[in-house]
Coordinates of C-alpha atoms in Angstrom, one line a residue:
X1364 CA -42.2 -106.5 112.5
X1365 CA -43.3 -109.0 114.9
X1366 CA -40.4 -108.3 117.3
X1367 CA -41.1 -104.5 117.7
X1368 CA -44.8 -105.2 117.9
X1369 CA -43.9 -107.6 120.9
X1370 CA -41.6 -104.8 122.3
X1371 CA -44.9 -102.3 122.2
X1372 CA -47.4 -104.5 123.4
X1373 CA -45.0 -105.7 126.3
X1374 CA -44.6 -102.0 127.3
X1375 CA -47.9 -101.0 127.1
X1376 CA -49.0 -104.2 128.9
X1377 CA -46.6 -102.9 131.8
X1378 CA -47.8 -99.3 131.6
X1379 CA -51.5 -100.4 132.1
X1380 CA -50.4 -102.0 135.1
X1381 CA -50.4 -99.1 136.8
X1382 CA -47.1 -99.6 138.7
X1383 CA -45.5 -96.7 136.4
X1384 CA -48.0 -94.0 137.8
X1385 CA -47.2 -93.8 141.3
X1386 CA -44.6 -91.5 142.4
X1387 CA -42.9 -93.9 144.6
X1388 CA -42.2 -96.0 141.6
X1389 CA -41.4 -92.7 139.4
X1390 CA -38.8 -91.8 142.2
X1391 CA -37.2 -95.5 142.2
X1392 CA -36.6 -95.6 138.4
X1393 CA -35.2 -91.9 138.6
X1394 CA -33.3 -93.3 141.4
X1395 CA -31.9 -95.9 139.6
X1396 CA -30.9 -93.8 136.9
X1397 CA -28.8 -91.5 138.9
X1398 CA -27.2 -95.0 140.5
X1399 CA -26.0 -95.8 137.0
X1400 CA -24.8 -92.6 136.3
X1401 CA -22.1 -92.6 139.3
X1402 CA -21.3 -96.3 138.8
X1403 CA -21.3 -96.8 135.1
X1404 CA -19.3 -93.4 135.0
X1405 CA -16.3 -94.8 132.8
X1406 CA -18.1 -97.4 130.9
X1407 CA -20.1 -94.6 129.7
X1408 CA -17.2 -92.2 129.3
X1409 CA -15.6 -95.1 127.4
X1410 CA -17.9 -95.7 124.8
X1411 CA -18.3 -92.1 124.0
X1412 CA -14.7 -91.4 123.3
X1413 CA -14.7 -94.9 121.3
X1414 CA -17.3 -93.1 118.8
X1415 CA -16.8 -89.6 119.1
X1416 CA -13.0 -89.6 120.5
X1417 CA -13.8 -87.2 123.3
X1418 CA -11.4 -86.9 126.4
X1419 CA -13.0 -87.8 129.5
X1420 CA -13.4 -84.6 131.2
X1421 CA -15.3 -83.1 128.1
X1422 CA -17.4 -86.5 127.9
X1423 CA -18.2 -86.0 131.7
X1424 CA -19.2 -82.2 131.0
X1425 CA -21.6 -82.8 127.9
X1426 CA -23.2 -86.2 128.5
X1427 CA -23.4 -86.8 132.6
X1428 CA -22.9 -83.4 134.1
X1429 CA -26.3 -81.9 132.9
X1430 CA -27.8 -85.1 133.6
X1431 CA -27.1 -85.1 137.2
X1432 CA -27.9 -81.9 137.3
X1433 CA -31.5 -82.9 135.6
X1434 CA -32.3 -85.6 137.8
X1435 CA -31.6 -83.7 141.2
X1436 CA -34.2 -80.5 139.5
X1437 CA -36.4 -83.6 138.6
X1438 CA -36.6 -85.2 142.4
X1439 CA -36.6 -82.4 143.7
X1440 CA -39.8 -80.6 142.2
X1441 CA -41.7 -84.0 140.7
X1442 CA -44.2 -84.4 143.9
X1443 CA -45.4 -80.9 143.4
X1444 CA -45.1 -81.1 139.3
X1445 CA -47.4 -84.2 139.6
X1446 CA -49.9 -82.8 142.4
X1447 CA -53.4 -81.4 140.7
X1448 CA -53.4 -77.8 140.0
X1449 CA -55.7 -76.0 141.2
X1450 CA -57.4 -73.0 138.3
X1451 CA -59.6 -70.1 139.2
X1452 CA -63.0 -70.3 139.1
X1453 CA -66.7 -68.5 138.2
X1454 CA -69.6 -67.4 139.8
X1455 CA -71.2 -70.7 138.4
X1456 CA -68.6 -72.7 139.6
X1457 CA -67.6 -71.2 143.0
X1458 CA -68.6 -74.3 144.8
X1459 CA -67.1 -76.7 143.1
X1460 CA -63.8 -78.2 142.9
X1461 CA -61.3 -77.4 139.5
X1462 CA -57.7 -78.5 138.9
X1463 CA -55.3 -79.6 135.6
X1464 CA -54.1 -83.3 136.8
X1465 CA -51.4 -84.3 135.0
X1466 CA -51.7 -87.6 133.9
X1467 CA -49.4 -90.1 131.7
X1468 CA -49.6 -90.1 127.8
X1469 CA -48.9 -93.8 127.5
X1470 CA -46.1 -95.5 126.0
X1471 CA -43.6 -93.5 124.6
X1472 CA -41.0 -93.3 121.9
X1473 CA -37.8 -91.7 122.1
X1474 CA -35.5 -91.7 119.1
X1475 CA -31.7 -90.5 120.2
X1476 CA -29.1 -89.1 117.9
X1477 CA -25.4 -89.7 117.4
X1478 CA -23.5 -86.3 118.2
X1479 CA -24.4 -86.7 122.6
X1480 CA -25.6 -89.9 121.9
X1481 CA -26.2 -90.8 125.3
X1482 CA -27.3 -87.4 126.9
X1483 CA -29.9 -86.7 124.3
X1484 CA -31.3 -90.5 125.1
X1485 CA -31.4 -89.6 129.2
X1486 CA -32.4 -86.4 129.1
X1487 CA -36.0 -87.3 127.2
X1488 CA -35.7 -89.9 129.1
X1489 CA -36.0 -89.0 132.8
X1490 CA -39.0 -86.4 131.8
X1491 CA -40.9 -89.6 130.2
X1492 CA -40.5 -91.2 133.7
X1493 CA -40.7 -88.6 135.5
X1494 CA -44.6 -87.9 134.1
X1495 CA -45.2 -91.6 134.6
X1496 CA -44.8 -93.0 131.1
X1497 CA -44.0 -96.4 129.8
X1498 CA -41.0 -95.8 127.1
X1499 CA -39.2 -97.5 124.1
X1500 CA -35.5 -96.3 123.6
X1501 CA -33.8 -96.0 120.7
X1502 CA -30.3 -95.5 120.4
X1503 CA -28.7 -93.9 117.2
X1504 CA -26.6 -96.4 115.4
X1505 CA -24.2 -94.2 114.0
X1506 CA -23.0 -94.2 117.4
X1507 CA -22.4 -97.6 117.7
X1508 CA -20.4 -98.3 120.6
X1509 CA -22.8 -96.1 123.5
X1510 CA -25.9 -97.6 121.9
X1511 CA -24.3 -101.1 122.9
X1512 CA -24.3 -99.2 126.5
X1513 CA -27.5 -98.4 126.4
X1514 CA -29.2 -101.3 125.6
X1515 CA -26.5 -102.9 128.1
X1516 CA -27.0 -101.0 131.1
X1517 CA -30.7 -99.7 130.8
X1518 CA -31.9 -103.3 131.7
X1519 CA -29.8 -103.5 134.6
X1520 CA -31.1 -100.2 136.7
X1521 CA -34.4 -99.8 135.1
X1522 CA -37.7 -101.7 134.9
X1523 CA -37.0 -104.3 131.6
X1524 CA -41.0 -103.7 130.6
X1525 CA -41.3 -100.7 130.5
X1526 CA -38.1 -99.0 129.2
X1527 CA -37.0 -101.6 126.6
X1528 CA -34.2 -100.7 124.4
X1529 CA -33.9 -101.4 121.1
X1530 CA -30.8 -101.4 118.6
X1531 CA -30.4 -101.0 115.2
X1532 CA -30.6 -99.0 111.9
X1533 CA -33.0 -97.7 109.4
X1534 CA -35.2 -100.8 109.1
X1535 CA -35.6 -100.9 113.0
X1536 CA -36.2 -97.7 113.1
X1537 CA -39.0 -97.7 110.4
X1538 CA -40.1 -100.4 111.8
X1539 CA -41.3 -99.3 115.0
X1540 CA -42.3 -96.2 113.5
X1541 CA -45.2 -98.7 112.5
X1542 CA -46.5 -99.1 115.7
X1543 CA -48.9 -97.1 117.9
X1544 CA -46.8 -95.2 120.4
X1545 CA -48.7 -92.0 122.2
X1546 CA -46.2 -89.5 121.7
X1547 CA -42.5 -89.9 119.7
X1548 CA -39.7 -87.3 120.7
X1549 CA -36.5 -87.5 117.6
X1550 CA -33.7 -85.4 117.7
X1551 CA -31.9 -85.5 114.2
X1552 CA -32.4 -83.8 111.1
X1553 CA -35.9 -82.4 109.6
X1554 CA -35.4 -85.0 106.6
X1555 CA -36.1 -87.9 109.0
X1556 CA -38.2 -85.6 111.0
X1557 CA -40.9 -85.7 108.1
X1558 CA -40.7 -89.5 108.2
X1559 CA -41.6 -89.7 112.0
X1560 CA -43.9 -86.7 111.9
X1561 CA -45.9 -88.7 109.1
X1562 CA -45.5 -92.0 110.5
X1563 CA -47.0 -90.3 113.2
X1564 CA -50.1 -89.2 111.6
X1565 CA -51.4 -92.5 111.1
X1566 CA -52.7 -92.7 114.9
X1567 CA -53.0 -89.1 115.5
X1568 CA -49.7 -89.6 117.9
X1569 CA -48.5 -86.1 119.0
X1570 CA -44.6 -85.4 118.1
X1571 CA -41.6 -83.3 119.7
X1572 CA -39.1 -82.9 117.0
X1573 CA -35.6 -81.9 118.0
X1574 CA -34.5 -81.0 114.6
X1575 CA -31.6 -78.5 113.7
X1576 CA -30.6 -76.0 110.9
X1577 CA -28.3 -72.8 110.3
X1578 CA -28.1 -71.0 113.4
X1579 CA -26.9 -68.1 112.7
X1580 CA -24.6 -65.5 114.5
X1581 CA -24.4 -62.0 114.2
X1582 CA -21.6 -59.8 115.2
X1583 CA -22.5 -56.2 116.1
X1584 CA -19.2 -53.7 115.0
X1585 CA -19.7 -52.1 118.9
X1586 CA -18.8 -55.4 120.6
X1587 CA -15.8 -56.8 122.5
X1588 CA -14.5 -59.0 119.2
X1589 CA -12.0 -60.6 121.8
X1590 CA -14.7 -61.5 123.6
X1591 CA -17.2 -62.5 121.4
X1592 CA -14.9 -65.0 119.4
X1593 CA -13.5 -66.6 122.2
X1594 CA -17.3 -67.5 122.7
X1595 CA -18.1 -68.2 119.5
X1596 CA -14.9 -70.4 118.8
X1597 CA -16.2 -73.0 122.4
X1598 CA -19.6 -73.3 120.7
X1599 CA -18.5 -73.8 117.2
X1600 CA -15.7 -76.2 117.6
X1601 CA -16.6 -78.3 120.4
X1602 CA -17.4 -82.4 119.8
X1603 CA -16.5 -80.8 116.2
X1604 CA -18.8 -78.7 115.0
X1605 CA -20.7 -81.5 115.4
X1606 CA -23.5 -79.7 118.1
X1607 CA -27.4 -79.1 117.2
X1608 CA -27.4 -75.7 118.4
X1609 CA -23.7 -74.5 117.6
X1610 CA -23.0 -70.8 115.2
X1611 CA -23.4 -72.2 111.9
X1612 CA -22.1 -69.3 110.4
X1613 CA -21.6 -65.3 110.9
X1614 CA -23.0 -62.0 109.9
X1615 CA -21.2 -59.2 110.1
X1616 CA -19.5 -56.1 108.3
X1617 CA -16.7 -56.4 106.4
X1618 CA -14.6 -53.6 108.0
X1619 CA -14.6 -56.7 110.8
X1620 CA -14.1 -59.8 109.1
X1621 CA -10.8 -59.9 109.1
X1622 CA -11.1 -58.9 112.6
X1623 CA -12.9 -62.1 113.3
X1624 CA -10.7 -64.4 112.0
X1625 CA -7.5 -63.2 114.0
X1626 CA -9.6 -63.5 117.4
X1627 CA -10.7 -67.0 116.5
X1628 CA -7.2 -68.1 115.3
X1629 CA -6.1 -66.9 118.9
X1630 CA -8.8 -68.3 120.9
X1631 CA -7.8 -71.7 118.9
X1632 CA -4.3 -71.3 119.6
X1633 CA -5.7 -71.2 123.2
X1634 CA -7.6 -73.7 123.1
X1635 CA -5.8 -76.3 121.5
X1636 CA -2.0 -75.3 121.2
X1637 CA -0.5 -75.1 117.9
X1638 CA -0.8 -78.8 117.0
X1639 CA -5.3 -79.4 116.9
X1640 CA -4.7 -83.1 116.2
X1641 CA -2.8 -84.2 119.1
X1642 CA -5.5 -81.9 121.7
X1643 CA -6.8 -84.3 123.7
X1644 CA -10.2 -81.6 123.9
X1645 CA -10.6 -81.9 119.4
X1646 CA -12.8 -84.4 118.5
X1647 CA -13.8 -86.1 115.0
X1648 CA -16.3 -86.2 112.6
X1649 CA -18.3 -89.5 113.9
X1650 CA -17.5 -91.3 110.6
X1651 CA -16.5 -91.3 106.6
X1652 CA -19.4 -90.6 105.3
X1653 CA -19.7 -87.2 107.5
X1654 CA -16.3 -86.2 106.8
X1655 CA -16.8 -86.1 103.0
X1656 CA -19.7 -84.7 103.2
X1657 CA -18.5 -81.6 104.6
X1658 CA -15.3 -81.8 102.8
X1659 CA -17.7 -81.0 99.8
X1660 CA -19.4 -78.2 101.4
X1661 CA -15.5 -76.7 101.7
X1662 CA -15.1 -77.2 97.8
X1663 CA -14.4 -73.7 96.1
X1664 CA -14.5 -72.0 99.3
X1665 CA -11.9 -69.2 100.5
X1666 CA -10.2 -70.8 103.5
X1667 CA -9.4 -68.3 105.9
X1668 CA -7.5 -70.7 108.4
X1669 CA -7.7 -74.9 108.8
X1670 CA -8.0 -76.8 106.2
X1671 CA -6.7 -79.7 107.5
X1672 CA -7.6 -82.9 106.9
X1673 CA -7.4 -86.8 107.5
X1674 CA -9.6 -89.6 106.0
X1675 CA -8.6 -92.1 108.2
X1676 CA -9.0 -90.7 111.4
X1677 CA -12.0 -88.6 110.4
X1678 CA -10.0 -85.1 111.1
X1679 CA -11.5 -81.9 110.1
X1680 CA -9.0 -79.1 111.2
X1681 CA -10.9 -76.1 113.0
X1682 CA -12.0 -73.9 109.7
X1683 CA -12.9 -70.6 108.6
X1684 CA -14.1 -69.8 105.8
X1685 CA -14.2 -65.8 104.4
X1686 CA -16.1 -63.9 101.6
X1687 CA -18.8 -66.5 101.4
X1688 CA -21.5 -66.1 99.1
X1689 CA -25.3 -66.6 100.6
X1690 CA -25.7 -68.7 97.3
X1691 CA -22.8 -71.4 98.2
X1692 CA -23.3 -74.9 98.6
X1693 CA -21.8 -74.3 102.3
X1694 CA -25.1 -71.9 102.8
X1695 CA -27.6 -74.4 101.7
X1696 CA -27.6 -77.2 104.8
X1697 CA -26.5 -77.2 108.0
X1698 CA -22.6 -78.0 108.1
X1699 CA -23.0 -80.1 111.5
X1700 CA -18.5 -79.8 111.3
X1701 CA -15.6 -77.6 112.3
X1702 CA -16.2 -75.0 109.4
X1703 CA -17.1 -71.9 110.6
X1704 CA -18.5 -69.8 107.3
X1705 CA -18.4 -65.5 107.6
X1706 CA -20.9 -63.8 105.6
X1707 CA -20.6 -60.0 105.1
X1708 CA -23.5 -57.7 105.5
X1709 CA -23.9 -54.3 106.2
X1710 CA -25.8 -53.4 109.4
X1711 CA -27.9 -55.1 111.8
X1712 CA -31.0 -54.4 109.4
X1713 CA -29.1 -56.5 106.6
X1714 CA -28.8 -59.2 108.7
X1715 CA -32.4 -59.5 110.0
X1716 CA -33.7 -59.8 106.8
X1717 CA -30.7 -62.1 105.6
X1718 CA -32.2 -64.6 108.8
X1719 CA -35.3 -64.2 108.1
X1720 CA -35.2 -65.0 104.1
X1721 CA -34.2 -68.9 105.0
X1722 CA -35.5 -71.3 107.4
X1723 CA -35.9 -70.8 111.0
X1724 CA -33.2 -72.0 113.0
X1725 CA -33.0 -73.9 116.4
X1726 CA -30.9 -70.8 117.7
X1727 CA -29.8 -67.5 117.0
X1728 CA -26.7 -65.3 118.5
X1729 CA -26.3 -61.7 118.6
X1730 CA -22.8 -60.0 120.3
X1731 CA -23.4 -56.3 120.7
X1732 CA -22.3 -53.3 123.3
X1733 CA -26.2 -52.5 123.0
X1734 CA -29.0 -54.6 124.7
X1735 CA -31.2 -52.4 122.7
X1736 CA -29.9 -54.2 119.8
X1737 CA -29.9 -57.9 120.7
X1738 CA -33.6 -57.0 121.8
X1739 CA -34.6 -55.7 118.3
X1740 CA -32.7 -59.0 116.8
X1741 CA -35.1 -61.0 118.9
X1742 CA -38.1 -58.9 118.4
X1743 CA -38.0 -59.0 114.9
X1744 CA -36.3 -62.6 114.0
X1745 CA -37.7 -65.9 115.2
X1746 CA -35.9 -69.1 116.1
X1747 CA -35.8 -72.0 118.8
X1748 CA -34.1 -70.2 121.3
X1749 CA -31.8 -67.0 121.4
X1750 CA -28.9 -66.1 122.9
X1751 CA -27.1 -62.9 123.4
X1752 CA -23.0 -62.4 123.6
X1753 CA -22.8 -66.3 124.4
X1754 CA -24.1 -69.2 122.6
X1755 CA -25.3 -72.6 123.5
X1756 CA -25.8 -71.3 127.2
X1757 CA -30.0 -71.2 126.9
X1758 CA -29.8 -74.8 126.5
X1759 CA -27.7 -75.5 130.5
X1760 CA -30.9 -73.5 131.5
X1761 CA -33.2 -75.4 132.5
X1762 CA -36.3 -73.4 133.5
X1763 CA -36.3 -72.6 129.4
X1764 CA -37.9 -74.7 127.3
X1765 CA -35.3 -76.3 124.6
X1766 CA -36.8 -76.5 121.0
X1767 CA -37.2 -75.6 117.8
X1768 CA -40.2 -73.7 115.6
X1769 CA -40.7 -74.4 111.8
X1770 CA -38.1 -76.0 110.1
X1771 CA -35.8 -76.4 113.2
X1772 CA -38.4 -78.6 115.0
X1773 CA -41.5 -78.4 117.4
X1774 CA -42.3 -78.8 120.8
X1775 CA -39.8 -78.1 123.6
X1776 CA -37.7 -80.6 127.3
X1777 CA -35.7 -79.8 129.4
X1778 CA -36.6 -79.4 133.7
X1779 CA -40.3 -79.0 134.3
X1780 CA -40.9 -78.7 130.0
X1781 CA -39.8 -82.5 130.0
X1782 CA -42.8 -83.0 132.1
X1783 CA -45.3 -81.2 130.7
X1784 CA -44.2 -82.7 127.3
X1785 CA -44.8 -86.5 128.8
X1786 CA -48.2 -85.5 130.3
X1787 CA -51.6 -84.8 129.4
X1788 CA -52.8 -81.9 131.3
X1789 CA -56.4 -83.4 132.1
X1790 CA -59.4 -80.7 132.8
X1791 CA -61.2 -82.0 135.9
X1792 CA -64.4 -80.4 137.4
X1793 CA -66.5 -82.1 140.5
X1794 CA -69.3 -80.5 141.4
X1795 CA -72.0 -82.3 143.7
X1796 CA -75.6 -82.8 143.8
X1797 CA -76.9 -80.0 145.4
X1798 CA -78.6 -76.2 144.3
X1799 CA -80.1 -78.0 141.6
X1800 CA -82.4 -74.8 141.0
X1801 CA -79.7 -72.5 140.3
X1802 CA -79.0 -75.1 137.3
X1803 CA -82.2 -74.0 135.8
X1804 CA -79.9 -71.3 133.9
X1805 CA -79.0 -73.6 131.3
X1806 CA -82.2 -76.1 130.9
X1807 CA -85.0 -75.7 128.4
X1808 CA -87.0 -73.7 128.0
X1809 CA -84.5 -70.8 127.3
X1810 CA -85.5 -66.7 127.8
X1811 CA -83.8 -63.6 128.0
X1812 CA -84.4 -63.6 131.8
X1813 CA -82.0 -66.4 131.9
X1814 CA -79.5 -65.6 129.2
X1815 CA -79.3 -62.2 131.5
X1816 CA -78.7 -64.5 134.7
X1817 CA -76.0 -66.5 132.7
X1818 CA -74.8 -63.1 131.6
X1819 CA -74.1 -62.1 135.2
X1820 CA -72.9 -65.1 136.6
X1821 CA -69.9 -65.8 133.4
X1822 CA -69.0 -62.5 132.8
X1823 CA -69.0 -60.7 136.2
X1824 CA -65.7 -60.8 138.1
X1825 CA -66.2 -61.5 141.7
X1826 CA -64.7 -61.1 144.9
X1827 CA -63.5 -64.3 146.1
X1828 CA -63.4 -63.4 149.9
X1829 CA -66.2 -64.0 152.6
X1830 CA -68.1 -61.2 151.4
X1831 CA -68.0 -62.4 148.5
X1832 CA -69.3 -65.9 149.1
X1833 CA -71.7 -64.7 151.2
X1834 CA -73.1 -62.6 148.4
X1835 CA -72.7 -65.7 145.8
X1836 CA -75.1 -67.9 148.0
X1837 CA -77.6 -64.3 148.3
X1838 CA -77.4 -64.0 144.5
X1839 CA -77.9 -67.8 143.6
X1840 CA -80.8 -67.9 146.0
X1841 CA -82.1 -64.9 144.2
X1842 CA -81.5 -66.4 141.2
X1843 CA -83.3 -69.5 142.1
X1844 CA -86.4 -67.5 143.4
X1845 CA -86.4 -65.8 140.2
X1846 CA -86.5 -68.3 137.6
X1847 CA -89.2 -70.6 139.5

């Protein structure tokens, strides 16, 4: 306890410094980040494939690419993100001066997970810095090898006060949910997402949750099936299954399913030749305790194609699973694996309410000829984010906010989001010392004379030109005159 509290107080020591709110010092740390990105490049890819066994060229594309990309949005927009924005105004308050500054929250807490263990720590990460904030990492430990990274290389680019790292596994973990942070972003499950949101509580400490769930994926009978599975068979399958926001299962009608399963089988074959084990693009399930886990969720299930497996190296075959019943094991948790469940329904109606009888997911896919449909899907489901004949692709997007709602999670990163999420959007108002008399409005003793005043000037819109603030000084004059 005493070694976390140390951590805390060292970083909010360092964040009531001040040096962390100045852009020039915001810029360096980004700075630095980038630098570690381009010279750390294989350590980093290293230690992912050591935990997840992903080739370097799929490493590069989901754990540095988008960061790269983050950091150049970031540097690019940050002085204007950070300048005061200016809000319209009243009649009352024409003279004055009104803006949102956005301001630090603190010290911050950011809990990583295992499946893009280092991505989903830099990501959070730059936005906390970016909005001027003091921040504690913490690396999953199922990911053993890139946490080691992390707490490695972190020191060595970035200020060691106020972006500590710190290592470790449950007990850590609970332990520093103990301290006083001023806002915690997890990304995990919503198990351990009740633990932090109640942790939380205690200090009142405002919470982004990055949680997960059964995204579902519904396939339209006028759609491109070729298509369509090709896409679905990237998202679902890639670092193997194991990916917050990938299909979790399908809807569709069963005059298709057998449909679906030959286009996946081909779009496997395509990507990963006839032998998945030796593709240097499969990964594994991060460890044992994983694997059997959704070896267990496979138990009595119809396997369509896969089925594959190997303890020792943690190998889950690409799977699909047919004729599945809404009431299987497989249907009640998210699979986080390469098993790919098809649930039958009849018609697009079918499937909304199917969606919205459970929890609401993190995403949500439609494939349809008809944009009229996918809208309807949207209009009448809800979930963290949607997309239509793709999925995963409204996460690369960073102008939209990344998050979940209900069960999947709260509060949204990503771009300019990360930056709002790290601030406090302060109300500022100066005013100065003059035209005291028009002020009368709202002193003692009250009368309908001034509530009709205060009528005019709150509710009246105004012209915000010349003429118009010619005629503001005419009427607060008048006013004045008046109510002496």
């Amino acid at each position: 306890m005493e070694r976390m509290q140390q951590v805390v107080w060292r970083a909010r020591a360092a964040f009531n410094s001040g040096r962390s709110r100045a852009l020039e010092f915001r810029m360096q740390q980004l700075k630095a980040l980038k630098q570690m990105l381009q010279e750390k490049e294989k350590d980093i890819l290293a230690a992912i494939r050591a935990d997840l066994h992903k080739s370097e060229p799929n490493a590069y594309c989901h754990e540095i690419l988008g960061l790269l990309g983050e950091l150049a949005l970031v540097m690019d927009k940050l002085k204007s993100w950070a300048a005061p924005q200016p809000v319209k105004k009243n009649l009352l308050t024409m003279r004055d001066e009104a803006y949102i500054f956005p301001e630090p929250l603190g010290v911050v807490l950011i809990i990583g997970a295992w499946n893009y263990p280092f991505a989903l720590v830099i990501q959070p990460l730059i936005g906390a810095i970016a909005a001027g904030n003091a921040v504690v990492v913490k690396p999953s430990e199922i990911s053993w090898n890139t946490s080691q990274l992390l707490a490695d290389l972190l020191p060595q680019y970035l200020d060691q006060e106020l972006y500590p790292v710190v290592t470790g596994g449950v007990s850590e973990t609970t332990e520093l949910l103990t301290q006083r942070f001023d806002h915690i972003l997890y990304t995990g499950n919503s198990t351990v997402g009740k633990i932090v949101m109640a942790a939380a509580a205690k200090y009142l400490t405002p919470v982004t949750l990055e949680l997960g769930g059964k995204s579902p994926c519904y396939i339209d009978t006028d759609c491109d099936l070729a298509v369509a599975c090709r896409r679905i068979t990237w998202g679902k399958y890639m670092n193997c299954g194991q990916t917050c926001i990938a299909p979790d299962y399908i809807l569709c009608n069963p005059s298709i399913q057998s449909s679906v399963v030959e286009n996946i089988k081909a779009a496997l074959q395509e990507f990963y030749g006839e032998d998945v084990k030796s593709s240097p693009d499969y990964e594994r399930v991060v460890n044992k305790h994983h694997f059997r886990r959704i070896l267990g969720l496979m138990e009595g299930q119809t396997i369509a194609h896969g089925g594959e497996v190997d303890e020792a190296s943690c190998f889950i075959a690409p799977t699909i699973l047919t004729d599945v019943s809404p009431e299987s094991k497989v249907m009640e948790e998210e699979i986080f694996g390469p098993v790919l469940p098809i649930v039958t329904v009849d018609n697009v109606d079918e499937a909304i309410e199917f969606i919205n009888r459970r929890e609401k997911p993190l995403a949500l896919y439609v494939f349809s000829n008809s944009k009229k449909l996918i809208k309807r899907v949207i209009s009448e489901t809800s979930s963290g984010g949607v997309t239509g004949n793709d999925v995963i692709m409204h996460y690369l997007l960073s102008t939209l906010p990344f998050g979940g709602v209900g069960n999947s999670g709260m509060g949204a990163y990503h771009g300019k989001h990360s930056f709002e999420t790290f601030s406090h959007h302060r109300s500022c108002l100066i005013k100065d010392l003059k035209m005291e008399s028009t002020n009368k409005l709202r002193y003692p003793p009250g009368s309908m004379k001034k509530v009709n005043w205060a009528k005019f000037f709150l509710l009246k819109r105004f012209n915000r030109g010349r003429v118009g603030l010619v005629a503001l000084v005419l009427l607060g004059i008048v006013a004045a005159l008046v109510l002496k």
